[in-house]
Amino acid sequence: IAGITQAPTSQILAAGRRMTLRCTQDMRHNAMYWYRQDLGLGLRLIHYSNTAGTTGKGEVPDGYSVSRANTDDFPLTLASAVPSQTSVYFCASQGADTGELFFGEGSRLTVL
Amino acid sequence: GENVEQHPSTLSVQEGDSAVIKCTYSDSASNYFPWYKQELGKRPQLIIDIRSNVGEKKDQRIAVTLNKTAKHFSLHITETQPEDSAVYFCAASISNYKLTFGKGTLLTVNP
């Protein structure tokens, strides 16, 4: 693994199903984030984690949950998917020295 | 919480012209202002950032200016090239954490 990776890259999901988007980084960054990107709305923060064992809510947290059991992994779970959660999801980790966000390649999720 | 407004939403320029994208922020405590570029189908990537202790920063053809009093900052791209075509996002935060992004500007550079 080099940098930050997300899985799956694309998924079609029936409404009501549970879905977990995976995110793993190997840069030993403490801070990690989940954003959703929708046309015309930019990048909106869903949840974040400043360090392993802690998480916080962002701008649009409803319907999503996260966990941070260790430094490397930050999965995002949709407990019961709804069509409004159709979006492109980006995970990011943040370098402490510079503040730069390193984004994963994104996960395109379609909820039917 | 922080609110970031970005204008324009779309911008079309001729190759070689300059492009300017402007953002305003609401929280006077914000002190970190990065700009990200997202090419079609790709992930956003940092191109330049500025902190509240400086008013301007340059990196080759791109520059960012910050007016703390007015709470706005701008991205300037000179001598635009077709490869500058992308969506640009501004963002603001307090001490690096929890960036709040603007809605983005689609820049098209016409050859």
PDB file of C-alpha atoms in Angstrom:
ATOM      1  CA  ILE A   1       0.000   0.000   0.000  1.00  0.00           C
ATOM      2  CA  ALA A   2       1.294   3.416  -0.925  1.00  0.00           C
ATOM      3  CA  GLY A   3      -0.583   6.423   0.414  1.00  0.00           C
ATOM      4  CA  ILE A   4      -4.291   6.072   0.972  1.00  0.00           C
ATOM      5  CA  THR A   5      -6.620   3.534  -0.595  1.00  0.00           C
ATOM      6  CA  GLN A   6     -10.375   3.132  -0.673  1.00  0.00           C
ATOM      7  CA  ALA A   7     -12.604   0.191  -1.502  1.00  0.00           C
ATOM      8  CA  PRO A   8     -14.775  -0.450  -3.336  1.00  0.00           C
ATOM      9  CA  THR A   9     -14.203   2.044  -6.161  1.00  0.00           C
ATOM     10  CA  SER A  10     -17.788   1.654  -7.292  1.00  0.00           C
ATOM     11  CA  GLN A  11     -20.897  -0.013  -5.890  1.00  0.00           C
ATOM     12  CA  ILE A  12     -24.595  -0.215  -6.677  1.00  0.00           C
ATOM     13  CA  LEU A  13     -26.683  -0.853  -3.607  1.00  0.00           C
ATOM     14  CA  ALA A  14     -30.357  -1.506  -2.936  1.00  0.00           C
ATOM     15  CA  ALA A  15     -32.063   0.893  -0.550  1.00  0.00           C
ATOM     16  CA  GLY A  16     -32.182  -0.424   2.987  1.00  0.00           C
ATOM     17  CA  ARG A  17     -28.984  -2.430   2.697  1.00  0.00           C
ATOM     18  CA  ARG A  18     -25.980  -1.941   4.924  1.00  0.00           C
ATOM     19  CA  MET A  19     -22.715  -0.856   3.322  1.00  0.00           C
ATOM     20  CA  THR A  20     -19.197  -0.232   4.595  1.00  0.00           C
ATOM     21  CA  LEU A  21     -16.680   1.808   2.633  1.00  0.00           C
ATOM     22  CA  ARG A  22     -13.119   0.961   3.551  1.00  0.00           C
ATOM     23  CA  CYS A  23     -10.223   3.397   3.866  1.00  0.00           C
ATOM     24  CA  THR A  24      -6.618   2.549   4.711  1.00  0.00           C
ATOM     25  CA  GLN A  25      -3.527   4.736   4.863  1.00  0.00           C
ATOM     26  CA  ASP A  26       0.111   3.865   5.447  1.00  0.00           C
ATOM     27  CA  MET A  27       1.433   7.366   6.150  1.00  0.00           C
ATOM     28  CA  ARG A  28       0.862   7.154   9.914  1.00  0.00           C
ATOM     29  CA  HIS A  29      -1.312  10.247   9.788  1.00  0.00           C
ATOM     30  CA  ASN A  30      -3.353  10.888  12.903  1.00  0.00           C
ATOM     31  CA  ALA A  31      -6.204  12.835  11.306  1.00  0.00           C
ATOM     32  CA  MET A  32      -8.584  11.211   8.838  1.00  0.00           C
ATOM     33  CA  TYR A  33     -11.779  12.411   7.190  1.00  0.00           C
ATOM     34  CA  TRP A  34     -14.733  11.269   5.113  1.00  0.00           C
ATOM     35  CA  TYR A  35     -16.221  13.693   2.583  1.00  0.00           C
ATOM     36  CA  ARG A  36     -19.037  13.257   0.113  1.00  0.00           C
ATOM     37  CA  GLN A  37     -18.954  15.038  -3.217  1.00  0.00           C
ATOM     38  CA  ASP A  38     -22.142  15.977  -5.005  1.00  0.00           C
ATOM     39  CA  LEU A  39     -22.461  18.097  -8.146  1.00  0.00           C
ATOM     40  CA  GLY A  40     -22.876  21.739  -7.223  1.00  0.00           C
ATOM     41  CA  LEU A  41     -22.359  21.107  -3.525  1.00  0.00           C
ATOM     42  CA  GLY A  42     -18.619  20.605  -3.365  1.00  0.00           C
ATOM     43  CA  LEU A  43     -17.013  18.452  -0.690  1.00  0.00           C
ATOM     44  CA  ARG A  44     -18.986  18.120   2.527  1.00  0.00           C
ATOM     45  CA  LEU A  45     -17.509  16.632   5.686  1.00  0.00           C
ATOM     46  CA  ILE A  46     -19.342  13.582   7.038  1.00  0.00           C
ATOM     47  CA  HIS A  47     -17.175  12.417   9.938  1.00  0.00           C
ATOM     48  CA  TYR A  48     -13.621  12.888  11.080  1.00  0.00           C
ATOM     49  CA  SER A  49     -11.084  11.420  13.465  1.00  0.00           C
ATOM     50  CA  ASN A  50      -8.223  13.366  15.006  1.00  0.00           C
ATOM     51  CA  THR A  51      -6.488  10.253  16.289  1.00  0.00           C
ATOM     52  CA  ALA A  52      -7.070   6.545  16.813  1.00  0.00           C
ATOM     53  CA  GLY A  53      -9.915   5.937  19.246  1.00  0.00           C
ATOM     54  CA  THR A  54     -11.675   9.262  18.660  1.00  0.00           C
ATOM     55  CA  THR A  55     -14.252  10.357  16.092  1.00  0.00           C
ATOM     56  CA  GLY A  56     -16.418  13.398  15.512  1.00  0.00           C
ATOM     57  CA  LYS A  57     -19.357  14.544  13.425  1.00  0.00           C
ATOM     58  CA  GLY A  58     -18.960  16.794  10.440  1.00  0.00           C
ATOM     59  CA  GLU A  59     -21.471  18.825   8.473  1.00  0.00           C
ATOM     60  CA  VAL A  60     -23.623  15.933   7.167  1.00  0.00           C
ATOM     61  CA  PRO A  61     -23.294  12.976   9.598  1.00  0.00           C
ATOM     62  CA  ASP A  62     -26.864  11.632   9.601  1.00  0.00           C
ATOM     63  CA  GLY A  63     -27.169   8.073   8.298  1.00  0.00           C
ATOM     64  CA  TYR A  64     -23.429   7.427   8.580  1.00  0.00           C
ATOM     65  CA  SER A  65     -21.148   6.040  11.262  1.00  0.00           C
ATOM     66  CA  VAL A  66     -17.387   5.617  11.534  1.00  0.00           C
ATOM     67  CA  SER A  67     -14.863   3.867  13.732  1.00  0.00           C
ATOM     68  CA  ARG A  68     -11.142   4.332  14.283  1.00  0.00           C
ATOM     69  CA  ALA A  69      -9.774   1.246  15.966  1.00  0.00           C
ATOM     70  CA  ASN A  70      -6.223   1.961  14.802  1.00  0.00           C
ATOM     71  CA  THR A  71      -4.201   4.641  13.006  1.00  0.00           C
ATOM     72  CA  ASP A  72      -4.404   3.103   9.544  1.00  0.00           C
ATOM     73  CA  ASP A  73      -8.094   2.280   9.057  1.00  0.00           C
ATOM     74  CA  PHE A  74     -11.151   4.521   9.001  1.00  0.00           C
ATOM     75  CA  PRO A  75     -14.242   2.718   7.652  1.00  0.00           C
ATOM     76  CA  LEU A  76     -17.510   4.509   6.886  1.00  0.00           C
ATOM     77  CA  THR A  77     -20.763   2.588   7.378  1.00  0.00           C
ATOM     78  CA  LEU A  78     -24.207   3.273   5.984  1.00  0.00           C
ATOM     79  CA  ALA A  79     -26.517   1.325   8.280  1.00  0.00           C
ATOM     80  CA  SER A  80     -29.553   1.453   5.977  1.00  0.00           C
ATOM     81  CA  ALA A  81     -28.805   3.100   2.655  1.00  0.00           C
ATOM     82  CA  VAL A  82     -31.204   5.616   1.106  1.00  0.00           C
ATOM     83  CA  PRO A  83     -31.176   7.080  -2.434  1.00  0.00           C
ATOM     84  CA  SER A  84     -30.027  10.496  -1.149  1.00  0.00           C
ATOM     85  CA  GLN A  85     -26.777   8.836  -0.145  1.00  0.00           C
ATOM     86  CA  THR A  86     -25.924   8.322  -3.798  1.00  0.00           C
ATOM     87  CA  SER A  87     -22.654  10.193  -4.096  1.00  0.00           C
ATOM     88  CA  VAL A  88     -18.912   9.969  -4.536  1.00  0.00           C
ATOM     89  CA  TYR A  89     -17.214   9.410  -1.197  1.00  0.00           C
ATOM     90  CA  PHE A  90     -13.655  10.516  -0.542  1.00  0.00           C
ATOM     91  CA  CYS A  91     -11.552   9.444   2.386  1.00  0.00           C
ATOM     92  CA  ALA A  92      -8.567  11.625   3.285  1.00  0.00           C
ATOM     93  CA  SER A  93      -5.720  11.611   5.746  1.00  0.00           C
ATOM     94  CA  GLN A  94      -3.877  14.709   6.854  1.00  0.00           C
ATOM     95  CA  GLY A  95      -0.230  15.431   7.357  1.00  0.00           C
ATOM     96  CA  ALA A  96       0.282  17.014  10.755  1.00  0.00           C
ATOM     97  CA  ASP A  97       3.165  19.235   9.688  1.00  0.00           C
ATOM     98  CA  THR A  98       1.702  20.792   6.561  1.00  0.00           C
ATOM     99  CA  GLY A  99      -2.041  20.291   6.958  1.00  0.00           C
ATOM    100  CA  GLU A 100      -2.246  18.839   3.451  1.00  0.00           C
ATOM    101  CA  LEU A 101      -5.123  16.420   2.838  1.00  0.00           C
ATOM    102  CA  PHE A 102      -4.234  13.280   0.925  1.00  0.00           C
ATOM    103  CA  PHE A 103      -7.372  11.926  -0.726  1.00  0.00           C
ATOM    104  CA  GLY A 104      -8.164   8.393  -1.742  1.00  0.00           C
ATOM    105  CA  GLU A 105      -9.357   7.728  -5.285  1.00  0.00           C
ATOM    106  CA  GLY A 106     -13.005   7.903  -4.234  1.00  0.00           C
ATOM    107  CA  SER A 107     -15.869   5.433  -3.974  1.00  0.00           C
ATOM    108  CA  ARG A 108     -18.829   5.973  -6.267  1.00  0.00           C
ATOM    109  CA  LEU A 109     -21.950   4.709  -4.514  1.00  0.00           C
ATOM    110  CA  THR A 110     -25.356   4.428  -6.162  1.00  0.00           C
ATOM    111  CA  VAL A 111     -28.376   3.614  -3.978  1.00  0.00           C
ATOM    112  CA  LEU A 112     -31.442   2.450  -5.873  1.00  0.00           C
TER     113      LEU A 112
ATOM    114  CA  GLY B   1     -19.591  26.534  11.995  1.00  0.00           C
ATOM    115  CA  GLU B   2     -17.483  27.846   9.161  1.00  0.00           C
ATOM    116  CA  ASN B   3     -19.148  28.778   5.855  1.00  0.00           C
ATOM    117  CA  VAL B   4     -17.124  29.206   2.670  1.00  0.00           C
ATOM    118  CA  GLU B   5     -18.576  30.862  -0.416  1.00  0.00           C
ATOM    119  CA  GLN B   6     -16.793  30.449  -3.749  1.00  0.00           C
ATOM    120  CA  HIS B   7     -17.262  32.384  -7.001  1.00  0.00           C
ATOM    121  CA  PRO B   8     -17.655  31.953  -9.866  1.00  0.00           C
ATOM    122  CA  SER B   9     -19.051  28.449 -10.186  1.00  0.00           C
ATOM    123  CA  THR B  10     -17.811  28.255 -13.776  1.00  0.00           C
ATOM    124  CA  LEU B  11     -15.063  30.181 -15.549  1.00  0.00           C
ATOM    125  CA  SER B  12     -13.979  29.981 -19.162  1.00  0.00           C
ATOM    126  CA  VAL B  13     -10.795  31.669 -20.391  1.00  0.00           C
ATOM    127  CA  GLN B  14      -8.609  31.642 -23.453  1.00  0.00           C
ATOM    128  CA  GLU B  15      -5.225  29.984 -23.251  1.00  0.00           C
ATOM    129  CA  GLY B  16      -2.664  32.483 -22.029  1.00  0.00           C
ATOM    130  CA  ASP B  17      -5.186  34.625 -20.151  1.00  0.00           C
ATOM    131  CA  SER B  18      -5.358  34.918 -16.377  1.00  0.00           C
ATOM    132  CA  ALA B  19      -8.003  33.327 -14.171  1.00  0.00           C
ATOM    133  CA  VAL B  20      -9.150  34.506 -10.755  1.00  0.00           C
ATOM    134  CA  ILE B  21     -11.325  32.571  -8.306  1.00  0.00           C
ATOM    135  CA  LYS B  22     -12.575  34.219  -5.135  1.00  0.00           C
ATOM    136  CA  CYS B  23     -13.691  32.836  -1.774  1.00  0.00           C
ATOM    137  CA  THR B  24     -15.101  34.345   1.381  1.00  0.00           C
ATOM    138  CA  TYR B  25     -15.242  32.754   4.805  1.00  0.00           C
ATOM    139  CA  SER B  26     -17.339  33.460   7.866  1.00  0.00           C
ATOM    140  CA  ASP B  27     -15.275  32.439  10.904  1.00  0.00           C
ATOM    141  CA  SER B  28     -12.700  35.074  11.805  1.00  0.00           C
ATOM    142  CA  ALA B  29     -10.777  32.409  13.760  1.00  0.00           C
ATOM    143  CA  SER B  30      -9.926  30.520  10.544  1.00  0.00           C
ATOM    144  CA  ASN B  31      -6.229  30.699   9.824  1.00  0.00           C
ATOM    145  CA  TYR B  32      -5.472  28.119   7.142  1.00  0.00           C
ATOM    146  CA  PHE B  33      -6.658  28.477   3.526  1.00  0.00           C
ATOM    147  CA  PRO B  34      -5.710  25.801   0.990  1.00  0.00           C
ATOM    148  CA  TRP B  35      -6.695  25.390  -2.643  1.00  0.00           C
ATOM    149  CA  TYR B  36      -7.288  21.999  -4.239  1.00  0.00           C
ATOM    150  CA  LYS B  37      -7.435  21.063  -7.898  1.00  0.00           C
ATOM    151  CA  GLN B  38      -9.542  18.145  -9.096  1.00  0.00           C
ATOM    152  CA  GLU B  39      -9.143  16.933 -12.639  1.00  0.00           C
ATOM    153  CA  LEU B  40     -12.028  15.045 -14.214  1.00  0.00           C
ATOM    154  CA  GLY B  41     -12.444  11.633 -12.581  1.00  0.00           C
ATOM    155  CA  LYS B  42      -9.494  12.160 -10.256  1.00  0.00           C
ATOM    156  CA  ARG B  43      -9.015  12.888  -6.581  1.00  0.00           C
ATOM    157  CA  PRO B  44      -8.536  16.460  -5.289  1.00  0.00           C
ATOM    158  CA  GLN B  45      -4.911  17.512  -4.830  1.00  0.00           C
ATOM    159  CA  LEU B  46      -3.425  20.447  -2.968  1.00  0.00           C
ATOM    160  CA  ILE B  47      -1.916  23.085  -5.247  1.00  0.00           C
ATOM    161  CA  ILE B  48      -1.209  25.950  -2.875  1.00  0.00           C
ATOM    162  CA  ASP B  49      -2.116  27.142   0.592  1.00  0.00           C
ATOM    163  CA  ILE B  50      -1.751  30.242   2.713  1.00  0.00           C
ATOM    164  CA  ARG B  51      -1.822  30.924   6.416  1.00  0.00           C
ATOM    165  CA  SER B  52      -3.201  33.975   8.122  1.00  0.00           C
ATOM    166  CA  ASN B  53       0.209  35.409   8.974  1.00  0.00           C
ATOM    167  CA  VAL B  54       0.942  36.224   5.302  1.00  0.00           C
ATOM    168  CA  GLY B  55      -0.959  38.180   2.682  1.00  0.00           C
ATOM    169  CA  GLU B  56       0.269  36.560  -0.500  1.00  0.00           C
ATOM    170  CA  LYS B  57       2.029  33.423  -1.655  1.00  0.00           C
ATOM    171  CA  LYS B  58       3.250  32.478  -5.127  1.00  0.00           C
ATOM    172  CA  ASP B  59       4.292  29.250  -6.774  1.00  0.00           C
ATOM    173  CA  GLN B  60       5.243  29.660 -10.422  1.00  0.00           C
ATOM    174  CA  ARG B  61       2.034  30.543 -12.302  1.00  0.00           C
ATOM    175  CA  ILE B  62      -0.299  30.354  -9.317  1.00  0.00           C
ATOM    176  CA  ALA B  63      -0.683  32.754  -6.428  1.00  0.00           C
ATOM    177  CA  VAL B  64      -3.042  33.154  -3.524  1.00  0.00           C
ATOM    178  CA  THR B  65      -3.908  36.387  -1.737  1.00  0.00           C
ATOM    179  CA  LEU B  66      -5.574  36.754   1.644  1.00  0.00           C
ATOM    180  CA  ASN B  67      -7.459  39.702   3.127  1.00  0.00           C
ATOM    181  CA  LYS B  68      -8.147  38.845   6.771  1.00  0.00           C
ATOM    182  CA  THR B  69     -10.067  42.042   7.441  1.00  0.00           C
ATOM    183  CA  ALA B  70     -12.537  41.362   4.659  1.00  0.00           C
ATOM    184  CA  LYS B  71     -12.368  37.595   5.207  1.00  0.00           C
ATOM    185  CA  HIS B  72     -11.711  36.718   1.637  1.00  0.00           C
ATOM    186  CA  PHE B  73      -8.968  35.010  -0.326  1.00  0.00           C
ATOM    187  CA  SER B  74      -8.354  34.486  -4.010  1.00  0.00           C
ATOM    188  CA  LEU B  75      -6.538  32.142  -6.377  1.00  0.00           C
ATOM    189  CA  HIS B  76      -4.767  33.681  -9.354  1.00  0.00           C
ATOM    190  CA  ILE B  77      -3.552  31.608 -12.293  1.00  0.00           C
ATOM    191  CA  THR B  78      -1.495  33.415 -14.923  1.00  0.00           C
ATOM    192  CA  GLU B  79      -0.669  32.298 -18.463  1.00  0.00           C
ATOM    193  CA  THR B  80      -3.336  29.613 -18.321  1.00  0.00           C
ATOM    194  CA  GLN B  81      -2.800  26.366 -20.202  1.00  0.00           C
ATOM    195  CA  PRO B  82      -5.280  23.657 -21.259  1.00  0.00           C
ATOM    196  CA  GLU B  83      -3.958  21.401 -18.503  1.00  0.00           C
ATOM    197  CA  ASP B  84      -5.180  23.963 -15.972  1.00  0.00           C
ATOM    198  CA  SER B  85      -8.737  22.932 -16.870  1.00  0.00           C
ATOM    199  CA  ALA B  86     -10.224  21.350 -13.735  1.00  0.00           C
ATOM    200  CA  VAL B  87     -12.464  22.011 -10.749  1.00  0.00           C
ATOM    201  CA  TYR B  88     -10.810  24.172  -8.113  1.00  0.00           C
ATOM    202  CA  PHE B  89     -11.891  24.154  -4.471  1.00  0.00           C
ATOM    203  CA  CYS B  90     -11.006  26.660  -1.805  1.00  0.00           C
ATOM    204  CA  ALA B  91     -11.193  25.723   1.859  1.00  0.00           C
ATOM    205  CA  ALA B  92     -10.805  27.244   5.299  1.00  0.00           C
ATOM    206  CA  SER B  93     -10.064  25.880   8.743  1.00  0.00           C
ATOM    207  CA  ILE B  94      -8.778  26.669  12.193  1.00  0.00           C
ATOM    208  CA  SER B  95      -5.314  25.227  12.730  1.00  0.00           C
ATOM    209  CA  ASN B  96      -5.519  22.816   9.778  1.00  0.00           C
ATOM    210  CA  TYR B  97      -8.300  20.590  11.107  1.00  0.00           C
ATOM    211  CA  LYS B  98     -11.754  19.964   9.618  1.00  0.00           C
ATOM    212  CA  LEU B  99     -11.446  21.827   6.366  1.00  0.00           C
ATOM    213  CA  THR B 100     -14.658  23.432   5.124  1.00  0.00           C
ATOM    214  CA  PHE B 101     -14.706  23.546   1.335  1.00  0.00           C
ATOM    215  CA  GLY B 102     -16.329  25.926  -1.093  1.00  0.00           C
ATOM    216  CA  LYS B 103     -18.643  24.484  -3.755  1.00  0.00           C
ATOM    217  CA  GLY B 104     -15.967  24.562  -6.429  1.00  0.00           C
ATOM    218  CA  THR B 105     -15.200  26.394  -9.674  1.00  0.00           C
ATOM    219  CA  LEU B 106     -15.072  24.606 -13.010  1.00  0.00           C
ATOM    220  CA  LEU B 107     -12.269  26.267 -14.967  1.00  0.00           C
ATOM    221  CA  THR B 108     -12.110  25.657 -18.703  1.00  0.00           C
ATOM    222  CA  VAL B 109      -9.090  26.879 -20.654  1.00  0.00           C
ATOM    223  CA  ASN B 110      -9.830  27.073 -24.351  1.00  0.00           C
ATOM    224  CA  PRO B 111      -6.912  26.486 -26.758  1.00  0.00           C
TER     225      PRO B 111
END
